[in-house]
PDB file of C-alpha atoms in Angstrom:
ATOM      1  CA  MET A 252      93.487  86.006  46.318  1.00 97.00           C
ATOM      2  CA  PHE A 253      89.988  87.420  46.060  1.00 98.00           C
ATOM      3  CA  TYR A 254      88.161  88.894  49.050  1.00 98.00           C
ATOM      4  CA  ALA A 255      84.489  89.717  49.563  1.00 98.00           C
ATOM      5  CA  ILE A 256      83.863  93.048  51.237  1.00 98.00           C
ATOM      6  CA  ILE A 257      80.303  92.982  52.550  1.00 98.00           C
ATOM      7  CA  SER A 258      79.039  96.267  53.940  1.00 98.00           C
ATOM      8  CA  GLN A 259      75.846  96.900  55.884  1.00 98.00           C
ATOM      9  CA  ASP A 260      74.448 100.436  55.768  1.00 98.00           C
ATOM     10  CA  VAL A 261      73.142 102.448  58.694  1.00 98.00           C
ATOM     11  CA  ASP A 262      69.426 103.267  58.520  1.00 97.00           C
ATOM     12  CA  ASP A 263      68.602 106.081  56.103  1.00 96.00           C
ATOM     13  CA  SER A 264      72.102 106.027  54.588  1.00 97.00           C
ATOM     14  CA  LEU A 265      71.253 107.710  51.282  1.00 97.00           C
ATOM     15  CA  PRO A 266      72.019 111.278  52.458  1.00 97.00           C
ATOM     16  CA  LEU A 267      75.386 110.013  53.732  1.00 98.00           C
ATOM     17  CA  ARG A 268      76.158 108.056  50.564  1.00 97.00           C
ATOM     18  CA  LYS A 269      75.415 110.800  48.050  1.00 97.00           C
ATOM     19  CA  PRO A 270      78.300 113.207  48.853  1.00 98.00           C
ATOM     20  CA  ALA A 271      80.818 110.322  49.097  1.00 98.00           C
ATOM     21  CA  ARG A 272      79.693 108.442  45.975  1.00 98.00           C
ATOM     22  CA  ALA A 273      82.147 109.953  43.468  1.00 98.00           C
ATOM     23  CA  ALA A 274      85.155 109.124  45.668  1.00 98.00           C
ATOM     24  CA  HIS A 275      83.760 105.643  46.382  1.00 98.00           C
ATOM     25  CA  ILE A 276      83.319 104.925  42.653  1.00 98.00           C
ATOM     26  CA  ALA A 277      86.788 106.314  41.833  1.00 98.00           C
ATOM     27  CA  ARG A 278      88.391 103.743  44.136  1.00 98.00           C
ATOM     28  CA  LEU A 279      86.421 100.949  42.467  1.00 98.00           C
ATOM     29  CA  GLU A 280      87.424 102.246  39.030  1.00 98.00           C
ATOM     30  CA  ALA A 281      91.077 102.117  40.134  1.00 98.00           C
ATOM     31  CA  LEU A 282      90.682  98.446  41.108  1.00 98.00           C
ATOM     32  CA  LYS A 283      89.009  97.793  37.756  1.00 98.00           C
ATOM     33  CA  GLN A 284      91.829  99.498  35.840  1.00 98.00           C
ATOM     34  CA  GLU A 285      94.348  97.350  37.735  1.00 98.00           C
ATOM     35  CA  GLY A 286      92.410  94.201  36.720  1.00 98.00           C
ATOM     36  CA  ARG A 287      91.622  93.362  40.354  1.00 98.00           C
ATOM     37  CA  LEU A 288      87.855  93.965  40.505  1.00 98.00           C
ATOM     38  CA  LEU A 289      85.559  90.980  39.987  1.00 98.00           C
ATOM     39  CA  VAL A 290      82.241  92.638  40.889  1.00 98.00           C
ATOM     40  CA  ALA A 291      80.920  95.582  42.883  1.00 98.00           C
ATOM     41  CA  GLY A 292      77.551  97.084  43.616  1.00 98.00           C
ATOM     42  CA  PRO A 293      74.989  98.132  46.185  1.00 98.00           C
ATOM     43  CA  HIS A 294      72.050  96.212  47.664  1.00 98.00           C
ATOM     44  CA  PRO A 295      68.871  98.186  46.869  1.00 98.00           C
ATOM     45  CA  ALA A 296      66.530  98.618  49.841  1.00 97.00           C
ATOM     46  CA  ILE A 297      63.601  97.550  47.645  1.00 97.00           C
ATOM     47  CA  ASP A 298      63.213  95.078  44.791  1.00 97.00           C
ATOM     48  CA  SER A 299      64.183  97.542  42.085  1.00 96.00           C
ATOM     49  CA  GLU A 300      67.194  98.403  39.932  1.00 93.00           C
ATOM     50  CA  ASP A 301      66.629 102.053  40.884  1.00 95.00           C
ATOM     51  CA  PRO A 302      65.334 102.238  44.455  1.00 97.00           C
ATOM     52  CA  GLY A 303      65.150 106.047  44.407  1.00 96.00           C
ATOM     53  CA  GLU A 304      64.694 107.552  47.853  1.00 95.00           C
ATOM     54  CA  ALA A 305      64.410 104.046  49.409  1.00 97.00           C
ATOM     55  CA  GLY A 306      68.189 103.915  48.991  1.00 96.00           C
ATOM     56  CA  PHE A 307      70.411 100.975  49.760  1.00 97.00           C
ATOM     57  CA  THR A 308      71.058  98.550  52.603  1.00 98.00           C
ATOM     58  CA  GLY A 309      74.712  97.850  51.888  1.00 98.00           C
ATOM     59  CA  SER A 310      77.282  96.955  49.258  1.00 98.00           C
ATOM     60  CA  LEU A 311      79.306  94.049  47.951  1.00 98.00           C
ATOM     61  CA  VAL A 312      82.798  94.294  46.480  1.00 98.00           C
ATOM     62  CA  VAL A 313      84.747  91.238  45.363  1.00 98.00           C
ATOM     63  CA  ALA A 314      88.308  92.126  44.447  1.00 98.00           C
ATOM     64  CA  GLU A 315      91.839  90.772  44.478  1.00 98.00           C
ATOM     65  CA  PHE A 316      94.249  91.841  47.210  1.00 98.00           C
ATOM     66  CA  ASP A 317      97.652  90.596  48.393  1.00 98.00           C
ATOM     67  CA  SER A 318      96.280  89.596  51.804  1.00 98.00           C
ATOM     68  CA  LEU A 319      93.291  89.734  54.112  1.00 98.00           C
ATOM     69  CA  GLN A 320      94.993  92.586  55.939  1.00 98.00           C
ATOM     70  CA  ALA A 321      95.356  94.558  52.683  1.00 98.00           C
ATOM     71  CA  ALA A 322      91.686  93.957  51.842  1.00 98.00           C
ATOM     72  CA  ARG A 323      90.617  95.118  55.311  1.00 98.00           C
ATOM     73  CA  GLN A 324      92.765  98.226  55.050  1.00 98.00           C
ATOM     74  CA  TRP A 325      91.272  99.075  51.649  1.00 98.00           C
ATOM     75  CA  ALA A 326      87.759  98.554  53.053  1.00 98.00           C
ATOM     76  CA  ASP A 327      88.490 100.695  56.112  1.00 98.00           C
ATOM     77  CA  GLU A 328      89.540 103.576  53.829  1.00 98.00           C
ATOM     78  CA  ASP A 329      86.282 103.574  51.849  1.00 98.00           C
ATOM     79  CA  PRO A 330      84.685 107.032  51.611  1.00 98.00           C
ATOM     80  CA  TYR A 331      81.362 105.518  52.711  1.00 98.00           C
ATOM     81  CA  VAL A 332      83.051 104.450  55.961  1.00 98.00           C
ATOM     82  CA  ALA A 333      84.375 107.979  56.501  1.00 98.00           C
ATOM     83  CA  ALA A 334      80.911 109.393  55.724  1.00 98.00           C
ATOM     84  CA  GLY A 335      79.271 107.130  58.312  1.00 98.00           C
ATOM     85  CA  ALA A 336      77.120 105.324  55.717  1.00 98.00           C
ATOM     86  CA  TYR A 337      78.268 101.861  56.787  1.00 98.00           C
ATOM     87  CA  ALA A 338      77.287 100.389  60.144  1.00 98.00           C
ATOM     88  CA  GLN A 339      79.416  97.278  59.637  1.00 98.00           C
ATOM     89  CA  VAL A 340      81.951  95.968  57.129  1.00 98.00           C
ATOM     90  CA  THR A 341      82.921  92.299  56.892  1.00 98.00           C
ATOM     91  CA  VAL A 342      85.923  91.153  54.843  1.00 98.00           C
ATOM     92  CA  LYS A 343      86.279  87.465  53.968  1.00 98.00           C
ATOM     93  CA  PRO A 344      88.451  85.416  51.644  1.00 98.00           C
ATOM     94  CA  TYR A 345      86.515  84.504  48.493  1.00 98.00           C
ATOM     95  CA  LYS A 346      87.148  81.601  46.140  1.00 98.00           C
ATOM     96  CA  VAL A 347      85.925  82.068  42.570  1.00 96.00           C
ATOM     97  CA  VAL A 348      84.401  78.798  41.341  1.00 97.00           C
ATOM     98  CA  LEU A 349      81.980  79.813  38.559  1.00 93.00           C
ATOM     99  CA  PRO A 350      81.599  80.953  35.884  1.00 85.00           C
TER     100      PRO A 350
END
């Protein structure tokens, strides 16, 4: 089943995100290689593809896991969590309807 992992950043998270980004992306690439990643990306803090120093307010990952518990465990192990970039992470079952 698919699960949505919705993360909310702490204020001024960009300095916390930057050192953890490579490890964060590597985990997403692993999901992609396994054919389990539907979509992933950050929420820019401003209405721009490249928010620069404005940074981001959170992230969304929609991926396939064996269970809600497995999705939560994967989310809890995110390098952005360890870096303190995320204030809150919500994991919910997600049903793909379209496209």
